[in-house]
CSV table of C-alpha atoms and ligand atoms in Angstrom, one decimal:
chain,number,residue,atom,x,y,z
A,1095,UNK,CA,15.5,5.7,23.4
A,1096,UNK,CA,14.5,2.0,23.2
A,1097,UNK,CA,11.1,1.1,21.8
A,1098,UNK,CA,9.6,1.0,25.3
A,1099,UNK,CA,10.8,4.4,26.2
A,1100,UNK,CA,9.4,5.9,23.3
A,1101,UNK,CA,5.9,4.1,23.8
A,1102,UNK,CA,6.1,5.0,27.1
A,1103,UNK,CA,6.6,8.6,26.4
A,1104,UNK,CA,3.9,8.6,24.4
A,1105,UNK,CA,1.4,7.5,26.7
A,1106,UNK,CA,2.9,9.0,29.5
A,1107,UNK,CA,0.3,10.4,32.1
A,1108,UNK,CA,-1.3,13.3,31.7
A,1109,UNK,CA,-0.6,13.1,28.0
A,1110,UNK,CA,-2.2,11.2,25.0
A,1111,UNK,CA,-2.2,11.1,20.6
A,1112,UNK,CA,-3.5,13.5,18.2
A,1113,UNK,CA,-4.7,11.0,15.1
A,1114,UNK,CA,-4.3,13.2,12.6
A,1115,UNK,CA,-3.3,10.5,10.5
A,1116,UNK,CA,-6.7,10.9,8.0
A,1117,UNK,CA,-6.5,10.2,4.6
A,1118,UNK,CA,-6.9,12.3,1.8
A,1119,UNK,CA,-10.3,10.7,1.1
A,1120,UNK,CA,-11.5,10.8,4.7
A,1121,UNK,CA,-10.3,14.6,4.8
A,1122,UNK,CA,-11.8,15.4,1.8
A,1123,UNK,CA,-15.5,14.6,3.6
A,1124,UNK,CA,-14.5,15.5,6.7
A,1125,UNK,CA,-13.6,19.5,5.2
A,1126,UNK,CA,-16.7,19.2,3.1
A,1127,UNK,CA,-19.3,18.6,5.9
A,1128,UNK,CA,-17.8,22.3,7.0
A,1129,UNK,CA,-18.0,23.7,3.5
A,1130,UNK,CA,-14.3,23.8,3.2
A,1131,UNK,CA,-12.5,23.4,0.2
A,1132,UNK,CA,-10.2,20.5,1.1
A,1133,UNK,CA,-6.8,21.2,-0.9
A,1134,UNK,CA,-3.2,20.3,-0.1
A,1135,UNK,CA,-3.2,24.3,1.5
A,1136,UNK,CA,-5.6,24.1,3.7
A,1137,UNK,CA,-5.3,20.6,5.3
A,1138,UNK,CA,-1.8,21.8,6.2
A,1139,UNK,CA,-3.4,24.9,7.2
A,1140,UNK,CA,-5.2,22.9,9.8
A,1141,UNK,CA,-3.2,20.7,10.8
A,1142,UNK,CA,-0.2,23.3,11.0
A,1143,UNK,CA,-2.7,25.3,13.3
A,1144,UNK,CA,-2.9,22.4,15.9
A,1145,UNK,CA,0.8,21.5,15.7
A,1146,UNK,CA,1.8,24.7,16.6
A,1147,UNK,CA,-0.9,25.1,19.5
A,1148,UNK,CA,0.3,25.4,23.7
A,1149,UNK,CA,-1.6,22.1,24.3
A,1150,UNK,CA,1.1,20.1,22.1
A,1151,UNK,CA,3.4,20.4,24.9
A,1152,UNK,CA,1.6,19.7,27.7
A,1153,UNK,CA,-0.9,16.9,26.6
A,1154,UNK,CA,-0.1,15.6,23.2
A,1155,UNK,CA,2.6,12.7,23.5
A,1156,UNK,CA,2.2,11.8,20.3
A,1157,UNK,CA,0.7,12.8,16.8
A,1158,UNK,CA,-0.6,10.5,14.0
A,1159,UNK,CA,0.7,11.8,10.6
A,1160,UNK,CA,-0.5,10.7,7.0
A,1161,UNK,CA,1.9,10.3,4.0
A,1162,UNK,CA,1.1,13.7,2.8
A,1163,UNK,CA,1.4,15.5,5.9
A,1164,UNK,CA,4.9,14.0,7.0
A,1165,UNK,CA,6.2,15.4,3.7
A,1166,UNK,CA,5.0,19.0,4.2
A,1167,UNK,CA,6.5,22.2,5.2
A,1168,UNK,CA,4.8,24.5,7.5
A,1169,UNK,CA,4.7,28.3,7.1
A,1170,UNK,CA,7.4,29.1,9.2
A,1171,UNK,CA,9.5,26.7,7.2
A,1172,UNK,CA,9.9,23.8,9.5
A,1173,UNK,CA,9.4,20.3,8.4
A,1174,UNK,CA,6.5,19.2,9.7
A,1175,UNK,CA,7.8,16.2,12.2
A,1176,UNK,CA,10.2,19.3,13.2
A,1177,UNK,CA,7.4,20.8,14.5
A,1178,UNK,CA,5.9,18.0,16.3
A,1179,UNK,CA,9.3,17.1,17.7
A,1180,UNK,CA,10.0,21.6,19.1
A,1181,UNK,CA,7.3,20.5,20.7
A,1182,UNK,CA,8.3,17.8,22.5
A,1183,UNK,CA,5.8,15.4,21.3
A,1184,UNK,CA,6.7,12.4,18.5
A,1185,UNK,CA,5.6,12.5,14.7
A,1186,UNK,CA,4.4,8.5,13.9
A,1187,UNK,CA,2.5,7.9,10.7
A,1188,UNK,CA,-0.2,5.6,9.5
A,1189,UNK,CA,1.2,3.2,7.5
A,1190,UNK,CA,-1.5,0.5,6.3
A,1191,UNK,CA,-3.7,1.6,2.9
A,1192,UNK,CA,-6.6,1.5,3.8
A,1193,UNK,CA,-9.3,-1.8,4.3
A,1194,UNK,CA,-10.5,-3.4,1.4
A,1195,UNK,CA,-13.0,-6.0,0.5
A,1196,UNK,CA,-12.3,-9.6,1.9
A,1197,UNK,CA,-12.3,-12.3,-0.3
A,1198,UNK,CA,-14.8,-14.8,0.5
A,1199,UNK,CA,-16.5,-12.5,2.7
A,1200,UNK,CA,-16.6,-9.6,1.4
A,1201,UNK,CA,-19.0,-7.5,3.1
A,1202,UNK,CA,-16.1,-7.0,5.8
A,1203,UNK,CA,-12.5,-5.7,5.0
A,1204,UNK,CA,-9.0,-6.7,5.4
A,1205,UNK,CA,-6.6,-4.0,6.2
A,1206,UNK,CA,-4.0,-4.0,3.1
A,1207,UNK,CA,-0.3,-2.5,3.0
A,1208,UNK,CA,2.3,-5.1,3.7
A,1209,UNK,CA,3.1,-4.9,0.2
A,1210,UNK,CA,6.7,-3.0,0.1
A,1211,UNK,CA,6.1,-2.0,3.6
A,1212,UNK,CA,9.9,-2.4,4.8
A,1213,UNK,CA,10.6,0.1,2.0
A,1214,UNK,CA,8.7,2.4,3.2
A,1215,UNK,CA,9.2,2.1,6.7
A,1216,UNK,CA,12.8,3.0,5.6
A,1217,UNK,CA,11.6,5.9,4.3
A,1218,UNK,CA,9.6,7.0,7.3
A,1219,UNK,CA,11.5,6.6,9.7
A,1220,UNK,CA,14.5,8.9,7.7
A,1221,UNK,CA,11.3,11.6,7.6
A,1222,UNK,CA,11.4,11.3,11.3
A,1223,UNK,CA,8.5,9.3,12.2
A,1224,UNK,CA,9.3,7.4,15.9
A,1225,UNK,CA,5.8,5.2,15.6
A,1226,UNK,CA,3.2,3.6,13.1
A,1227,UNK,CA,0.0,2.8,13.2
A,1228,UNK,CA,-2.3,0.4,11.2
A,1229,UNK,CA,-6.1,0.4,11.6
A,1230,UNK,CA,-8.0,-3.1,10.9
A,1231,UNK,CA,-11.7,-2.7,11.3
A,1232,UNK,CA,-13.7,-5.6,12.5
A,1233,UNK,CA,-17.7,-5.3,12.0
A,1234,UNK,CA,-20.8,-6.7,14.4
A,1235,UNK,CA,-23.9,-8.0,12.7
A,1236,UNK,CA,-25.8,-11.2,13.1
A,1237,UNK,CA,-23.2,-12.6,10.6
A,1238,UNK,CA,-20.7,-11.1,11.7
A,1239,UNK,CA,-17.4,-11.1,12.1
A,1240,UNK,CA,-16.3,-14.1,10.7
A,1241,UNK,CA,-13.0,-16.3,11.6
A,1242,UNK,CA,-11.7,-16.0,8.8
A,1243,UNK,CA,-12.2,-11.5,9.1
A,1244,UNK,CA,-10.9,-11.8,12.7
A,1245,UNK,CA,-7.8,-14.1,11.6
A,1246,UNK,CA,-6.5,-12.5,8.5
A,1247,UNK,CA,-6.7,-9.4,10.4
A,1248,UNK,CA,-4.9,-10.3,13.2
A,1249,UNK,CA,-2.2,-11.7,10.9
A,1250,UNK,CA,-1.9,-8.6,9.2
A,1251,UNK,CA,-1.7,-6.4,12.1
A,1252,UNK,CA,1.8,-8.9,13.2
A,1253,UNK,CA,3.4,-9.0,10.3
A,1254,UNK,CA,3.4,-4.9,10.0
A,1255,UNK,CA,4.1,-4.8,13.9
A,1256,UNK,CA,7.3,-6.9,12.7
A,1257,UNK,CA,8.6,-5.0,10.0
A,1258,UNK,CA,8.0,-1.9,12.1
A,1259,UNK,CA,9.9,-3.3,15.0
A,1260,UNK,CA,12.5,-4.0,12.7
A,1261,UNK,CA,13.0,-0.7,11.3
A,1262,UNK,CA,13.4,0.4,15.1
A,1263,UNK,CA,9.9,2.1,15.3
A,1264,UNK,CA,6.3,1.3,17.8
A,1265,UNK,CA,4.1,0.0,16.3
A,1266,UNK,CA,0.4,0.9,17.7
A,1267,UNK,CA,-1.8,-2.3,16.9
A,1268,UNK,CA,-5.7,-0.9,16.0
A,1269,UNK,CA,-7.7,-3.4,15.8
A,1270,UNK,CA,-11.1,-1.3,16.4
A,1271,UNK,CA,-14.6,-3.1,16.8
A,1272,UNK,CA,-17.3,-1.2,15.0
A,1273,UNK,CA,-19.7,1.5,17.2
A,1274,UNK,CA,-22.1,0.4,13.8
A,1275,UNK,CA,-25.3,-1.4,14.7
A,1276,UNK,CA,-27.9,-2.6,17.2
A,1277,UNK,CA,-25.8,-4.8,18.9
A,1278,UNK,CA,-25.7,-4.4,23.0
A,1279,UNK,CA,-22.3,-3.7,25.0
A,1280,UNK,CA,-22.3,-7.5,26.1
A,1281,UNK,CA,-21.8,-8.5,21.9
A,1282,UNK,CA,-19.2,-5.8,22.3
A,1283,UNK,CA,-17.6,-7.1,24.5
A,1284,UNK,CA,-17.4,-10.8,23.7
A,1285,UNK,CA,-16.4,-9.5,20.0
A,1286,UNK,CA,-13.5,-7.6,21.5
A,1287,UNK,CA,-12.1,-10.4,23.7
A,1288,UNK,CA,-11.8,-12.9,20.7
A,1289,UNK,CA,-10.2,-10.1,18.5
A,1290,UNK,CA,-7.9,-9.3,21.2
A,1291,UNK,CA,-7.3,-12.6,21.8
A,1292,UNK,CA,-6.4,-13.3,18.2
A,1293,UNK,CA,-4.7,-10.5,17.9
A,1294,UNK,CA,-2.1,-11.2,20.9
A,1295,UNK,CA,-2.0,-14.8,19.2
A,1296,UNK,CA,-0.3,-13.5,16.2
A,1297,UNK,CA,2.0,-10.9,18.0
A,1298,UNK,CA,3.0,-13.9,20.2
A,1299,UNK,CA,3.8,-16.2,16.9
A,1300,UNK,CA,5.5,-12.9,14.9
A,1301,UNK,CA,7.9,-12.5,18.3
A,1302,UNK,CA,7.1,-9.0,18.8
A,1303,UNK,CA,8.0,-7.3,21.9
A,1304,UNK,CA,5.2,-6.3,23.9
A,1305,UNK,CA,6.6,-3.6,25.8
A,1306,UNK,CA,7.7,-1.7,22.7
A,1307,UNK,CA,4.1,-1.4,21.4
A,1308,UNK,CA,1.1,0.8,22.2
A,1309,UNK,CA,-2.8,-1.1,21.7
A,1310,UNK,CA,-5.4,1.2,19.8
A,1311,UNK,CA,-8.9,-0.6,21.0
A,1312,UNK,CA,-12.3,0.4,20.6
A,1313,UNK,CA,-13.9,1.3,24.2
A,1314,UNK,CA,-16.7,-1.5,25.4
A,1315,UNK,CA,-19.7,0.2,23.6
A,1316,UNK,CA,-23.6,-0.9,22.6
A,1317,UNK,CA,-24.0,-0.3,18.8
A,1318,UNK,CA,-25.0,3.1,17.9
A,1319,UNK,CA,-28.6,1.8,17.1
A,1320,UNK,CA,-28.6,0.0,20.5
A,1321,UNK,CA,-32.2,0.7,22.1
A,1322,UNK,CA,-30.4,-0.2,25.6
A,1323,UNK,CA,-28.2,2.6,26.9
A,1324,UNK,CA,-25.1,1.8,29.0
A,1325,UNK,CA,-24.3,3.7,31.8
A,1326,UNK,CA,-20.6,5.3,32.2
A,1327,UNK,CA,-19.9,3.2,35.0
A,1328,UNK,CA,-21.2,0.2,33.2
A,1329,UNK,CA,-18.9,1.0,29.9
A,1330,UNK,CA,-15.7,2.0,32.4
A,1331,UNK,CA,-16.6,-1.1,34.4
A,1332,UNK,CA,-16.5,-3.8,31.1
A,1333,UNK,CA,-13.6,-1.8,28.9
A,1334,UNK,CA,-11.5,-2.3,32.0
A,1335,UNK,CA,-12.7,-6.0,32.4
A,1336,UNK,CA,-12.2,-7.0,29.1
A,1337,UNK,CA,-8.7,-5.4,28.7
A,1338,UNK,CA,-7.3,-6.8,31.9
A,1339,UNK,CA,-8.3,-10.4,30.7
A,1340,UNK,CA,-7.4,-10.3,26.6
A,1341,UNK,CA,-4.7,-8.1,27.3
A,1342,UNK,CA,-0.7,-9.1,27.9
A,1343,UNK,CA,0.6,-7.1,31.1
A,1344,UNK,CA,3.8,-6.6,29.4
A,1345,UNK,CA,2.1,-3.9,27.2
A,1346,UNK,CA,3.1,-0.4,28.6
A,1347,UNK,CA,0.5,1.2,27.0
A,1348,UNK,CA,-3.5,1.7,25.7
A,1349,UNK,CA,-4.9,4.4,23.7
A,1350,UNK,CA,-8.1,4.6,22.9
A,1351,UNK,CA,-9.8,5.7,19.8
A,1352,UNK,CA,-12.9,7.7,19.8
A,1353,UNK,CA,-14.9,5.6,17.1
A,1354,UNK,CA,-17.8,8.2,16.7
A,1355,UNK,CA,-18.4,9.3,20.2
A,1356,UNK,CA,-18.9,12.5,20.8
A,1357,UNK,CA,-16.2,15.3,22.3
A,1358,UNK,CA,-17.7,15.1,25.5
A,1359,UNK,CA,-18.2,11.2,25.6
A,1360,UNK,CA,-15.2,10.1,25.1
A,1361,UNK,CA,-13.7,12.4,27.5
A,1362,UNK,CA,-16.4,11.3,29.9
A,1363,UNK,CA,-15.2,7.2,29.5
A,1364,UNK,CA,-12.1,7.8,29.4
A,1365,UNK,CA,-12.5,9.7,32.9
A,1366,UNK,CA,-14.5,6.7,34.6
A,1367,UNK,CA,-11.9,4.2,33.2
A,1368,UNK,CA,-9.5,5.7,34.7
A,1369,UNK,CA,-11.1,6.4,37.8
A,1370,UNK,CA,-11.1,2.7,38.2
A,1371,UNK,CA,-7.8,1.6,36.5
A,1372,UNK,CA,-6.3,-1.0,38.8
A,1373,UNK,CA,-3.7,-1.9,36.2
A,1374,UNK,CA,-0.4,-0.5,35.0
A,1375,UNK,CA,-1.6,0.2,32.0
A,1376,UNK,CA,-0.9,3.7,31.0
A,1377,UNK,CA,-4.4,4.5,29.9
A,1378,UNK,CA,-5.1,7.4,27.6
A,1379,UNK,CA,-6.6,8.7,24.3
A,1380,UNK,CA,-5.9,8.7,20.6
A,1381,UNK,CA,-8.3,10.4,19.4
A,1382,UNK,CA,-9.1,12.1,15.8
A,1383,UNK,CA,-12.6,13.0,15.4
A,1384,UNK,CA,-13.2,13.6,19.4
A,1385,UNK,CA,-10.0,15.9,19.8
A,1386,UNK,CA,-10.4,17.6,15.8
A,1387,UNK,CA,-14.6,18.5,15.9
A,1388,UNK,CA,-14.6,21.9,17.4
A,1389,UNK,CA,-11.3,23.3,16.2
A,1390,UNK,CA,-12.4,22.1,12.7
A,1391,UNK,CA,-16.1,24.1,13.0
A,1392,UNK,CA,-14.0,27.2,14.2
A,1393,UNK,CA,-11.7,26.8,11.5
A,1394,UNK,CA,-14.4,27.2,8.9
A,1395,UNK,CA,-15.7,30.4,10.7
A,1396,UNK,CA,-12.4,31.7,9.6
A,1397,UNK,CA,-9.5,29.1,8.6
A,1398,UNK,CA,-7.0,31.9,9.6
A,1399,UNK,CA,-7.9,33.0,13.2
A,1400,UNK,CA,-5.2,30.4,14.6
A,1401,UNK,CA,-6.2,32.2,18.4
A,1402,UNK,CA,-9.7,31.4,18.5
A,1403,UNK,CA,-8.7,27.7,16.5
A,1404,UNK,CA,-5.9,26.6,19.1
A,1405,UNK,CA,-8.5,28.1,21.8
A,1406,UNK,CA,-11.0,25.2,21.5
A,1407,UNK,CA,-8.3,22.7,20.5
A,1408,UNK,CA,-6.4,23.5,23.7
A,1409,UNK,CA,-9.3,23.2,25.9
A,1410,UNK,CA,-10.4,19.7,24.4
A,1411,UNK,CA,-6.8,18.2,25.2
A,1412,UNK,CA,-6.5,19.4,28.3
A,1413,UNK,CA,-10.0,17.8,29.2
A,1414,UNK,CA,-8.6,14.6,27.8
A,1415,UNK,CA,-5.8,14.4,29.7
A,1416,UNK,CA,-7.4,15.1,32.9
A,1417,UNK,CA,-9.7,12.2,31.8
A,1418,UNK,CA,-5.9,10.1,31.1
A,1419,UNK,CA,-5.8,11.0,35.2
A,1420,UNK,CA,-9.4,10.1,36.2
A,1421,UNK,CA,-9.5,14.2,37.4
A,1422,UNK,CA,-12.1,15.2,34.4
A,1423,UNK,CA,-15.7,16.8,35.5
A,1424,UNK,CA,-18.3,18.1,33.4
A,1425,UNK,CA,-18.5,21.1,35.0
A,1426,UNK,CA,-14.5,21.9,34.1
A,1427,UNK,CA,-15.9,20.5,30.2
A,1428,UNK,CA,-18.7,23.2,30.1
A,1429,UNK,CA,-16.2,26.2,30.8
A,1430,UNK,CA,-15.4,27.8,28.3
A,1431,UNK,CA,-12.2,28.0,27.3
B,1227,13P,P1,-11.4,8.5,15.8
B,1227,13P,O1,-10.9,8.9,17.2
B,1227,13P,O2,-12.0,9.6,15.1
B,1227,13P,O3,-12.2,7.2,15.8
B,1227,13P,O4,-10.1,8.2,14.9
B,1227,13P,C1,-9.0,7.5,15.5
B,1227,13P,C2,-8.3,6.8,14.5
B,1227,13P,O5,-7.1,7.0,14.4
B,1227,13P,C3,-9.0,5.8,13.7
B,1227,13P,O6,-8.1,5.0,13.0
């Protein structure tokens, strides 16, 4: 498979990504806020339990691994990428480490990684891993983001998209925007469209192929601590908008994270952006946080009933990739699996 057969199979409709790509750090809060211990066992515990679910065949195109979990065995002795792959869905892995104070401006971050990067793409790639992704993180404030936030990010994000091209791998280019704050949806989106545009700036000058990547954006959101509300329609209506004008047609596919929504949000905008995709973008999710939230509370009922685990896991995929068709409806969301 050439790189845009692989990105298109990832996104292809009716099926989006699992990011389970957190870090140990991230995991380590995220097991904690459900009283669970969070050791090497039972992370692969969990994520085993969601690998080996029904819904991996039918709606998960792609899963986000971290370095630890791309190493691991599960407990039917199967590499873990084997896993992902019996399924018929593709193991990637997060490559960048993680973002770290900016020089200069330090109150915002620079993603970091590039450092021995082709090494371990090598490396990666021999483990099984088809695509990457790296995660810069761009925050709203009066102040902010800054050009020179914006810029080094972008340049970041094209350099690693051309060592991962290189090593014969998509690359999925995250640059998310920041739910943080009282901005409205109109800073949102002008925020966005000069990311994006930056962004596609430095893919263009780093000659990466377009068709053999996958773009990770943050939907058109007000801040968290916005006092105006936006209306689905309103956030479907300017996620689409903004896309179709920062975003190079050549690019098969867009994938969006969840970014603190809740379950039933993002499935909802994902829904009414689809409803009204006039593109041919294949538009679908990548979710961790609004795909993991209810299988990870049911797993700390009891971290070995796989049945009732996969239950609610299965159900919240499959009401994200009707929403990847524009066929979701609350009423199908509210029955229980
Ligand atoms: P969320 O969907 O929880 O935002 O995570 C997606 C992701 O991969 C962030 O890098």
């Amino acid at each position: 498979m050439n790189l845009n057969d692989i990105a298109k199979k990832i996104c292809e409709k009716g099926k989006g990504i699992l990011a389970a790509d957190e870090s140990t750090g991230t995991m380590n809060k995220r097991l904690k806020s459900v009283n669970i211990e969070s050791n090497e066992k039972n992370r692969l515990n969990f994520r085993e339990t969601l690998f080996s679910s029904n819904a991996m065949k039918d709606y998960i195109g792609g899963v986000i691994l971290f370095d630890e979990t791309i190493r691991q065995v599960s407990s039917t002795g199967k590499k873990i990428p084997d896993l992902i792959t019996s399924n018929n869905s593709i193991p990637g892995i997060k490559v960048d480490t993680g973002a770290k104070p900016l020089a200069g401006s330090n109150l915002e971050t620079v993603t970091e990684g590039l450092d021995g990067l082709r090494d371990r793409l090598k490396e990666y790639n021999a483990l099984g891993a088809k695509f990457t992704k790296w995660r810069a993180v761009i925050k709203i404030s009066e102040k902010f983001p800054t050009k020179q936030a914006v810029k080094s990010n972008a340049h970041a994000l094209a350099r690693y998209a051309a060592l991962v091209q290189e090593s014969n791998m998509v690359p999925i280019i995250e640059p998310e925007v920041l739910m943080d704050g009282e901005h409205d949806i109109d800073r949102c989106y002008e925020v966005t469209s000069d990311v994006l545009n930056e962004c596609y700036n430095e893919l263009r000058i780093h000659k990466i192929d377009l068709t053999g990547t996958i773009l990770k954006p943050n939907m058109i959101l007000p801040g968290a601590n916005c006092k105006n509300k936006s209306s689905t329609e309103e956030i479907a209506t300017k996620t689409l908008d903004c896309l179709k004008k920062n975003v190079p047609d050549e690019v098969p596919g867009i994938a969006f994270l969840s970014g603190g929504q809740t379950e039933m949000e993002a499935s909802k905008n994902l829904n009414a952006i689809n409803k009204i995709n006039d593109t041919n973008f294949l538009m679908t999710f990548s979710y961790g946080r609004a795909l993991q939230q209810s299988a990870l509370k049911k797993f700390s009922f009891d971290m070995n009933n796989r049945n009732d685990i996969q239950k609610v896991f299965n159900h919240r995929a499959k009401m994200n990739s009707l929403s990847s068709k524009g066929q979701w409806t609350e009423v199908l969301d509210k029955e229980v699996a």
